[in-house]
Structures are given as C-alpha cells and as structure tokens.
Coordinates of C-alpha atoms in Angstrom, one line a residue:
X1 CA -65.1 26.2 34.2
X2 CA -64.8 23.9 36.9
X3 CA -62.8 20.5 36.7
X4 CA -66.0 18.4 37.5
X5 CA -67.9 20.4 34.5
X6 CA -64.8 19.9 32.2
X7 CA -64.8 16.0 33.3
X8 CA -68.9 16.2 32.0
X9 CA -68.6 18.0 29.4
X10 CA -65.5 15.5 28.0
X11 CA -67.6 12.5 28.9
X12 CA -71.1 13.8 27.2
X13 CA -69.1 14.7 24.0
X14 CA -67.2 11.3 23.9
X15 CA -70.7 9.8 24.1
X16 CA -72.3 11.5 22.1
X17 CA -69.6 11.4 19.1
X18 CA -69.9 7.4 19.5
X19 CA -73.7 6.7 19.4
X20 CA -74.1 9.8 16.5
X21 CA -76.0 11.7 18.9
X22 CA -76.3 15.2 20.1
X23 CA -74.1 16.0 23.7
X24 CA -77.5 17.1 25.5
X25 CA -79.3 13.6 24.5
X26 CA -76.1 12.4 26.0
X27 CA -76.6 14.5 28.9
X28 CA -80.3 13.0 29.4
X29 CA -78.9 9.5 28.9
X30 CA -76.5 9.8 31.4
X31 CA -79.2 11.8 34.4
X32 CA -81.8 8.6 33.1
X33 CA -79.2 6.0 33.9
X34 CA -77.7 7.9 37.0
X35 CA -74.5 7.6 36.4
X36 CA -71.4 10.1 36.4
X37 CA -68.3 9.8 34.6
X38 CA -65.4 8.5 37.2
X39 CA -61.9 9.2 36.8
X40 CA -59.4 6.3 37.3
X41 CA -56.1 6.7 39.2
X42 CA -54.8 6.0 35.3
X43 CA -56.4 8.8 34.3
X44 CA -59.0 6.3 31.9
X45 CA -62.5 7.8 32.5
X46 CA -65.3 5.7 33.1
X47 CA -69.0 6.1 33.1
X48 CA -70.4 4.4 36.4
X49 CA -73.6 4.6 38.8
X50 CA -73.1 7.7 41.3
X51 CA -73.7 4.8 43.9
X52 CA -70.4 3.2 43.2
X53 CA -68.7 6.3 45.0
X54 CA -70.1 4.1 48.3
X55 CA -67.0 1.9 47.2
X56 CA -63.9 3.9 48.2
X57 CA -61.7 1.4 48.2
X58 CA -62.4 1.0 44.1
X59 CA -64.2 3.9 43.0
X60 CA -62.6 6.9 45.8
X61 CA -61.7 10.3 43.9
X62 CA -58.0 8.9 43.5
X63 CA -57.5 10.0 40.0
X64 CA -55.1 12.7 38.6
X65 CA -57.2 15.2 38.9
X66 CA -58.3 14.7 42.4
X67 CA -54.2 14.7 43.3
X68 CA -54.0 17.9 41.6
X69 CA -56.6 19.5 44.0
X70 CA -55.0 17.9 46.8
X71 CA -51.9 19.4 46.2
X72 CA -53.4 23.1 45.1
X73 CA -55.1 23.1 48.6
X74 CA -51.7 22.3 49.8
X75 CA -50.3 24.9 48.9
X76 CA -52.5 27.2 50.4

C-alpha cells in the first residue's frame, strides 16, 4: 500500500467511525467536498481543500511522513 493510500484510508475510517457511517460514504463525502487529508509537521492529520496545497508556506508536504520519503530517496 502506498503512504498517500494508508494516509486515506486512516482519514476515511476516522470519519467514518465519528459520524456512524460507512468508510466509502466517507470516501464520497470527502471527493464531494474536495478535500484531502493533510499531514501536519506534528504529525495531527487534517481534512482540508486540495486547493490549500497552493499555500506552501502553511499547508507544504512538511509532515513526518513527507521527511521520511525525503530521507529514503536520500539514501538512494
């Protein structure tokens, strides 16, 4: 599984648990609203508008994750 599917998947269950509904209504919520879960640099994940990406200096891919990668492509 790739990290970006894990980071979905997390996100669509955690919704889903709260509003007592199913992970692919959650799914359909999330593609109706447009928005993606967003990894903070404190690792807390957040559900935001894919548009917020335009904001680097708030929203950039700076989370642990994201470091991780950096680091694995590093290496090779």
């Amino acid at each position: 599984m790739k990290i970006r599917d894990f980071h979905y998947n997390v996100a669509w269950n955690a919704f889903a648990k709260k509003y007592k509904i199913t992970p692919e209504q959650a799914k359909d919520i999330f593609g109706l609203l447009d928005h993606a879960p967003h990894e903070a640099e404190n690792g807390i994940m957040q559900l935001v508008p894919n548009s917020i990406h335009n904001f680097k200096n708030l929203y950039g891919h700076n989370g642990l994750v994201s470091k991780r990668m950096a680091e694995l492509r590093a290496l090779q």
